[in-house]
Coordinates of C-alpha atoms in Angstrom, one line a residue:
Chain A
X1 CA 156.6 183.7 136.0
X2 CA 160.0 182.2 136.5
X3 CA 162.3 183.0 139.1
X4 CA 165.8 181.7 138.7
X5 CA 168.0 181.7 141.6
X6 CA 170.9 179.6 139.6
X7 CA 173.3 182.9 140.0
X8 CA 172.9 182.9 143.5
X9 CA 173.7 179.2 143.9
X10 CA 176.8 179.4 141.7
X11 CA 178.2 182.3 143.9
X12 CA 177.9 180.7 147.5
X13 CA 179.2 177.3 146.8
X14 CA 180.1 175.0 149.6
X15 CA 178.5 175.8 152.9
X16 CA 176.0 178.6 152.7
X17 CA 172.9 177.6 151.0
X18 CA 171.2 180.4 148.9
X19 CA 168.0 181.5 150.6
X20 CA 164.8 180.4 149.2
X21 CA 162.5 183.1 147.7
X22 CA 160.3 183.8 151.0
X23 CA 156.4 183.9 150.5
X24 CA 153.5 184.9 152.5
X25 CA 151.5 182.3 154.1
X26 CA 148.6 181.2 152.3
X27 CA 145.3 182.9 153.3
X28 CA 142.5 180.7 154.6
X29 CA 140.8 178.6 152.0
X30 CA 143.9 178.8 150.0
X31 CA 146.1 175.9 149.4
X32 CA 149.5 176.2 147.9
X33 CA 150.6 173.1 146.0
X34 CA 154.2 172.5 145.2
X35 CA 155.5 169.8 143.0
X36 CA 158.8 168.5 141.5
X37 CA 159.3 166.2 138.7
X38 CA 162.4 163.8 139.8
X39 CA 163.5 163.2 136.0
X40 CA 164.1 167.0 135.8
X41 CA 166.7 166.9 138.9
X42 CA 169.8 165.3 137.4
X43 CA 172.7 167.2 138.9
X44 CA 174.4 165.0 141.7
X45 CA 176.1 168.0 143.1
X46 CA 172.5 169.4 143.5
X47 CA 171.3 166.1 145.1
X48 CA 174.3 165.8 147.3
X49 CA 173.3 169.6 148.7
X50 CA 169.8 168.5 149.2
X51 CA 170.9 165.6 151.3
X52 CA 172.9 168.2 153.5
X53 CA 169.3 169.4 154.3
X54 CA 168.2 166.2 156.1
X55 CA 168.2 164.9 159.3
X56 CA 170.1 161.8 160.2
X57 CA 166.6 159.9 160.5
X58 CA 165.7 161.2 157.1
X59 CA 168.9 160.0 155.6
X60 CA 168.6 156.7 157.2
X61 CA 165.3 156.5 155.8
X62 CA 166.5 157.3 152.3
X63 CA 169.2 154.6 152.7
X64 CA 166.6 152.2 153.4
X65 CA 165.1 152.4 149.9
X66 CA 166.1 149.7 147.6
X67 CA 167.6 151.2 144.4
X68 CA 169.2 154.3 143.3
X69 CA 165.7 155.8 141.8
X70 CA 163.8 155.0 145.0
X71 CA 166.5 156.6 147.0
X72 CA 166.6 159.8 144.9
X73 CA 162.9 160.2 145.0
X74 CA 162.8 159.7 148.9
X75 CA 165.5 162.4 149.1
X76 CA 163.5 164.8 146.8
X77 CA 160.5 164.2 148.9
X78 CA 162.2 165.2 152.1
X79 CA 163.8 168.1 150.4
X80 CA 160.4 169.4 149.0
X81 CA 158.8 169.3 152.6
X82 CA 161.9 171.1 154.3
X83 CA 162.3 173.7 151.6
X84 CA 158.7 174.3 151.0
X85 CA 157.8 174.8 154.8
X86 CA 161.0 176.8 155.1
X87 CA 159.7 179.4 152.6
X88 CA 156.9 180.7 154.7
X89 CA 158.9 181.4 157.7
X90 CA 159.2 185.2 158.5
X91 CA 163.0 185.0 159.2
X92 CA 164.7 185.6 155.8
X93 CA 167.6 183.5 156.9
X94 CA 165.7 180.7 158.1
X95 CA 167.5 177.4 157.4
X96 CA 165.6 174.4 156.0
X97 CA 167.9 172.0 158.0
X98 CA 166.6 173.4 161.4
X99 CA 163.1 172.2 160.8
X100 CA 161.9 169.2 163.0
X101 CA 159.3 167.0 162.3
X102 CA 157.3 164.5 164.4
X103 CA 154.2 162.5 164.1
X104 CA 150.9 163.0 165.6
X105 CA 149.3 160.1 167.8
X106 CA 148.1 158.4 164.7
X107 CA 151.3 158.6 162.6
X108 CA 150.5 161.8 160.4
X109 CA 153.8 163.8 159.9
X110 CA 153.7 167.1 161.2
X111 CA 156.1 170.1 162.0
X112 CA 157.7 170.0 165.3
X113 CA 157.4 173.8 166.2
X114 CA 159.4 173.2 169.3
X115 CA 158.1 175.9 171.8
X116 CA 156.4 178.1 169.3
X117 CA 152.7 176.9 169.7
X118 CA 149.8 177.9 167.4
X119 CA 151.6 177.9 164.3
X120 CA 149.0 178.0 161.7
X121 CA 150.8 176.3 158.9
X122 CA 149.8 172.6 157.9
X123 CA 151.4 170.5 155.1
X124 CA 150.9 167.1 153.6
X125 CA 153.2 165.3 151.0
X126 CA 152.4 162.6 148.3
X127 CA 154.7 161.1 145.9
X128 CA 154.5 158.7 142.7
X129 CA 157.6 157.5 140.7
X130 CA 157.6 160.5 138.6
X131 CA 156.0 163.5 140.6
X132 CA 156.2 164.5 144.2
X133 CA 153.7 167.2 145.7
X134 CA 153.5 169.1 148.7
X135 CA 150.4 171.2 150.0
X136 CA 150.5 174.0 152.4
X137 CA 147.5 175.5 154.2
X138 CA 146.9 177.7 157.1
X139 CA 144.5 177.0 160.0
X140 CA 143.1 173.8 158.2
X141 CA 144.4 170.2 158.2
X142 CA 145.2 169.2 154.6
X143 CA 145.6 165.8 152.7
X144 CA 147.1 165.6 149.2
X145 CA 147.3 162.6 146.8
X146 CA 148.7 162.4 143.5
X147 CA 148.7 159.5 141.2
X148 CA 150.1 158.8 137.6
X149 CA 147.1 159.2 135.1
X150 CA 148.1 156.2 133.1
X151 CA 148.6 154.0 136.1
X152 CA 147.5 150.5 135.5
X153 CA 145.4 148.7 137.7
X154 CA 146.3 144.8 137.9
X155 CA 143.0 143.6 139.0
X156 CA 139.5 144.3 137.4
X157 CA 138.6 147.8 138.3
X158 CA 135.0 146.9 139.3
X159 CA 136.1 143.9 141.4
X160 CA 138.7 146.3 143.1
X161 CA 135.9 148.9 143.7
X162 CA 133.5 146.4 145.0
X163 CA 136.0 145.2 147.7
X164 CA 137.1 148.7 148.6
X165 CA 134.9 151.4 147.7
X166 CA 131.4 152.3 148.6
X167 CA 128.3 151.1 147.1
X168 CA 127.5 154.4 145.6
X169 CA 130.9 154.7 143.9
X170 CA 130.9 151.2 142.7
X171 CA 127.3 152.0 140.9
X172 CA 128.8 155.2 139.6
X173 CA 131.8 153.3 138.2
X174 CA 129.6 150.5 136.8
X175 CA 127.6 153.0 134.5
X176 CA 131.0 153.9 132.5
X177 CA 131.2 151.5 129.7
X178 CA 134.7 152.3 128.3
X179 CA 137.1 150.5 130.1
X180 CA 139.8 153.2 129.9
X181 CA 137.3 156.0 131.2
X182 CA 136.5 153.7 133.9
X183 CA 140.0 153.2 135.0
X184 CA 140.6 157.0 135.1
X185 CA 137.6 157.6 137.1
X186 CA 138.8 154.9 139.6
X187 CA 142.1 156.7 139.9
X188 CA 140.6 159.9 140.4
X189 CA 138.4 158.5 143.2
X190 CA 141.5 156.8 144.6
X191 CA 143.3 160.2 145.0
X192 CA 140.1 161.9 146.1
X193 CA 139.4 159.4 149.0
X194 CA 143.3 159.0 150.0
X195 CA 143.4 162.8 150.2
X196 CA 140.4 162.9 152.5
X197 CA 141.9 160.2 155.1
X198 CA 145.2 162.1 155.0
X199 CA 143.6 165.2 155.8
X200 CA 141.8 163.7 158.6
X201 CA 145.0 162.4 160.1
X202 CA 143.8 159.7 162.0
X203 CA 145.0 156.6 159.9
X204 CA 143.2 154.5 157.6
X205 CA 141.3 152.4 160.1
X206 CA 139.5 155.8 161.3
X207 CA 137.7 156.1 157.7
X208 CA 137.7 152.7 155.8
X209 CA 137.2 153.5 152.1
X210 CA 133.8 152.0 152.2
X211 CA 132.3 154.0 154.7
X212 CA 132.2 157.1 152.7
X213 CA 131.3 158.4 149.2
X214 CA 133.0 161.2 147.3
X215 CA 131.0 162.2 144.2
X216 CA 130.8 165.0 141.9
X217 CA 128.6 168.1 142.6
X218 CA 125.9 168.2 140.0
X219 CA 126.2 171.1 138.0
X220 CA 129.8 171.7 138.6
X221 CA 132.7 170.3 136.3
X222 CA 135.1 169.6 139.1
X223 CA 133.5 170.0 142.4
X224 CA 133.2 167.0 144.7
X225 CA 131.6 166.5 148.0
X226 CA 131.8 163.9 150.7
X227 CA 129.0 161.6 152.1
X228 CA 129.3 159.3 155.0
X229 CA 127.2 156.3 155.2
X230 CA 125.7 156.1 158.8
X231 CA 126.5 153.4 161.2
X232 CA 125.0 149.9 160.6
X233 CA 121.2 150.2 161.2
X234 CA 118.7 147.2 161.7
X235 CA 117.3 147.8 158.4
X236 CA 119.7 148.2 155.6
X237 CA 117.1 150.3 153.5
X238 CA 117.3 152.8 156.2
X239 CA 121.0 153.4 155.6
X240 CA 121.3 157.1 155.6
X241 CA 123.9 159.2 154.2
X242 CA 125.2 162.5 155.7
X243 CA 126.7 164.6 153.2
X244 CA 128.2 167.6 154.8
X245 CA 130.3 170.5 153.6
X246 CA 132.9 170.2 156.4
X247 CA 135.5 168.9 154.0
X248 CA 136.2 170.5 150.4
X249 CA 137.9 168.8 147.7
X250 CA 139.8 169.9 144.4
X251 CA 140.8 167.7 141.8
X252 CA 143.5 168.9 139.4
X253 CA 145.9 167.6 136.7
X254 CA 149.7 168.3 137.2
X255 CA 152.3 168.2 134.4
X256 CA 149.6 166.6 131.9
X257 CA 150.6 163.6 133.6
X258 CA 148.9 163.2 137.1
X259 CA 145.8 163.6 139.1
X260 CA 146.1 165.5 142.2
X261 CA 143.5 165.7 144.8
X262 CA 143.5 168.4 147.5
X263 CA 141.4 168.1 150.7
X264 CA 140.8 170.7 153.5
X265 CA 138.6 170.7 156.4
X266 CA 136.2 173.6 155.9
X267 CA 136.5 176.8 158.0
X268 CA 133.0 177.2 159.4
X269 CA 133.2 180.8 159.4
X270 CA 133.8 180.9 155.9
X271 CA 131.3 178.3 155.0
X272 CA 130.1 178.5 151.2
X273 CA 133.5 180.4 150.1
X274 CA 135.2 178.8 147.3
X275 CA 138.4 176.9 147.8
X276 CA 141.5 178.0 145.8
X277 CA 144.6 176.3 144.8
X278 CA 147.8 177.7 143.7
X279 CA 150.2 175.5 141.8
X280 CA 153.9 175.9 141.7
X281 CA 156.5 173.8 140.0
X282 CA 159.7 173.8 141.6
X283 CA 163.6 172.7 141.9
X284 CA 164.4 173.8 145.2
X285 CA 167.2 176.6 145.1
X286 CA 167.1 176.3 141.2
X287 CA 163.8 177.4 139.9
X288 CA 160.4 178.2 141.1
X289 CA 157.6 178.3 138.3
X290 CA 154.0 179.6 139.2
X291 CA 151.6 177.2 137.1
X292 CA 148.2 178.3 137.9
X293 CA 145.7 179.6 140.3
X294 CA 142.2 177.7 140.3
X295 CA 139.0 178.3 142.1
X296 CA 136.9 175.3 143.4
X297 CA 133.4 175.7 144.3
Chain B
X1 CA 155.1 121.5 164.2
X2 CA 154.3 122.6 167.8
X3 CA 150.8 122.2 168.8
X4 CA 148.8 123.7 171.4
X5 CA 145.9 121.9 173.5
X6 CA 144.0 122.8 176.5
X7 CA 146.3 121.0 178.7
X8 CA 149.6 120.5 177.3
X9 CA 152.2 121.7 175.0
X10 CA 154.0 119.4 172.7
X11 CA 156.6 120.0 170.2
X12 CA 157.6 118.2 167.2
X13 CA 159.2 121.2 165.7
X14 CA 161.8 120.9 162.9
X15 CA 165.3 121.6 164.3
X16 CA 165.3 125.3 163.4
X17 CA 162.1 126.2 165.4
X18 CA 162.9 124.1 168.3
X19 CA 166.1 125.8 168.9
X20 CA 164.8 129.0 168.6
X21 CA 162.2 128.2 171.2
X22 CA 164.4 126.6 173.6
X23 CA 167.1 129.6 173.4
X24 CA 164.3 132.0 174.5
X25 CA 163.4 129.9 177.4
X26 CA 166.9 129.7 178.8
X27 CA 167.1 133.5 179.1
X28 CA 164.7 133.9 182.0
X29 CA 161.6 135.4 183.1
X30 CA 161.8 138.5 180.7
X31 CA 161.7 136.2 177.7
X32 CA 158.9 133.8 179.0
X33 CA 155.9 136.0 177.5
X34 CA 158.0 136.1 174.3
X35 CA 158.5 132.3 174.1
X36 CA 154.9 131.9 174.8
X37 CA 154.1 134.1 171.9
X38 CA 156.4 132.0 169.8
X39 CA 154.6 128.8 170.8
X40 CA 151.3 130.3 169.9
X41 CA 152.1 131.7 166.5
X42 CA 154.8 130.0 164.6
X43 CA 156.4 132.0 161.9
X44 CA 155.1 131.2 158.7
X45 CA 156.5 128.5 156.2
X46 CA 159.1 129.3 154.0
X47 CA 156.8 128.4 151.0
X48 CA 154.3 130.9 152.0
X49 CA 157.1 133.6 152.4
X50 CA 158.2 132.6 148.8
X51 CA 154.6 133.0 147.5
X52 CA 154.4 136.4 149.1
X53 CA 157.6 137.3 147.5
X54 CA 156.5 136.3 144.2
X55 CA 153.3 138.2 144.3
X56 CA 155.1 141.4 145.7
X57 CA 157.7 141.2 142.9
X58 CA 154.9 141.1 140.5
X59 CA 152.9 143.8 141.6
X60 CA 155.7 146.1 142.2
X61 CA 157.3 145.1 138.9
X62 CA 160.7 144.2 140.2
X63 CA 163.2 142.4 138.3
X64 CA 163.2 138.7 138.8
X65 CA 166.6 138.8 140.6
X66 CA 165.8 141.3 143.2
X67 CA 166.8 139.8 146.4
X68 CA 163.7 139.9 148.8
X69 CA 164.0 138.6 152.3
X70 CA 161.2 138.0 154.8
X71 CA 162.3 141.3 156.3
X72 CA 161.8 143.2 153.3
X73 CA 159.7 146.2 153.6
X74 CA 157.0 147.1 151.1
X75 CA 157.6 150.9 151.5
X76 CA 161.3 150.5 150.9
X77 CA 160.6 148.4 147.7
X78 CA 158.5 151.6 146.5
X79 CA 155.2 150.4 147.2
X80 CA 152.6 153.0 147.9
X81 CA 148.9 152.6 149.5
X82 CA 147.4 151.4 146.1
X83 CA 150.3 148.8 145.8
X84 CA 149.7 147.6 149.2
X85 CA 146.0 147.2 148.6
X86 CA 146.6 145.5 145.4
X87 CA 149.1 143.0 147.1
X88 CA 146.4 142.3 149.5
X89 CA 144.0 141.6 146.9
X90 CA 146.4 139.1 145.1
X91 CA 147.1 137.5 148.5
X92 CA 143.5 136.9 149.0
X93 CA 143.0 135.4 145.6
X94 CA 145.9 133.2 146.0
X95 CA 145.4 131.8 149.6
X96 CA 141.6 132.1 149.2
X97 CA 141.2 134.2 152.4
X98 CA 139.7 137.4 153.4
X99 CA 141.9 140.1 155.0
X100 CA 140.2 142.7 157.3
X101 CA 141.1 146.3 156.1
X102 CA 142.6 147.0 159.7
X103 CA 144.9 144.0 159.3
X104 CA 145.7 145.0 155.8
X105 CA 146.9 148.4 156.8
X106 CA 149.3 147.0 159.5
X107 CA 151.1 144.8 156.8
X108 CA 154.5 146.3 156.1
X109 CA 156.8 143.5 155.6
X110 CA 156.9 140.2 153.6
X111 CA 157.1 138.4 157.0
X112 CA 154.1 140.2 158.4
X113 CA 151.9 139.2 155.2
X114 CA 153.0 135.5 155.3
X115 CA 152.3 135.3 159.0
X116 CA 148.9 136.9 158.6
X117 CA 148.0 134.6 155.7
X118 CA 149.0 131.5 157.4
X119 CA 147.0 132.7 160.6
X120 CA 143.9 133.1 158.3
X121 CA 144.4 129.9 156.6
X122 CA 144.4 128.1 159.9
X123 CA 141.3 129.7 161.1
X124 CA 139.4 128.6 157.9
X125 CA 136.6 126.1 158.9
X126 CA 137.4 122.7 157.4
X127 CA 135.9 122.3 153.9

């Protein structure tokens, strides 16, 4: 389903930006995942209009980036966040420029709703050179991480894993003979672990990578669960693992080129219910495309 | 190099460092804690900064003529979290040190990486 607003944009040229097609907030257990491919955004006039959406702080952040490509991607990232959050506002004339952002005490970016408390919408953003993604949920903190499937690791994958991942994850990776397959599983695990830390929102030191394991749920193709290793005990053989269902994971592929991991905190009331991800590709103000709706058990 | 012993401070600093330290002392009491900090942890040697820059350039695949300074921020060069971790691993290998994860996360510039490296190298027990 393609929705084009190109005609709207051509009509209202300089000052008024066209409206984004408004959307209902996701239901609980749904994540809306939006992505933009920087290579597909070429128009300098469009990029100029995007820059008009940004706050001064954001513009300064874009200017700090070294090189045109990095500047463009930083601009697109902020544009994606602003326009995505703006879509869910009930006021149809909602201006993405009016959004304000802040960081929580640990540095995780959030919307600053000013005096409107108890807003249910959560977002998280992730970007690579070639794809930028933004996830949106309600009533549940969310973490997103995307990675190029072909990303090469400069170090030996197992040496890297031994240094940073949990023992169980190292054992899992060690069973994979083919180096290419091993690298891919390493990258998938990286995105899942990053997504969890970002969903947690307390900074990396709150959840060092080697203190938790993410593993496939047996019997499912794409189900993953989280197990935390307990605090150090006197007897290493007694190390217990607490595998809980508090955090839900989804791993998908976007645009055939990237892995994307989504992690949300489970809504205890709906325990056991599956997680759904609706994926849309966008060029803000130009084109939105529904890509898929997936269920993750 | 400035050295700190239990009872005295002595300076045999190269000209640049001694100028910096004497300037901060002359600005009065608000600078005194800052000058004390400068005395205890000297900024990293230029060679260390250069080695860190080389590793960063390699990890981020920057062109050889990319101008990097000590103040260059990893994020501004396009490093994501995976890049930062790889940079830390490369630094560990190059300098034969071990970086705590909490310290690794706090490195945001080339200067900070170089300072941490020299701090860790200094703390290593003599072979």
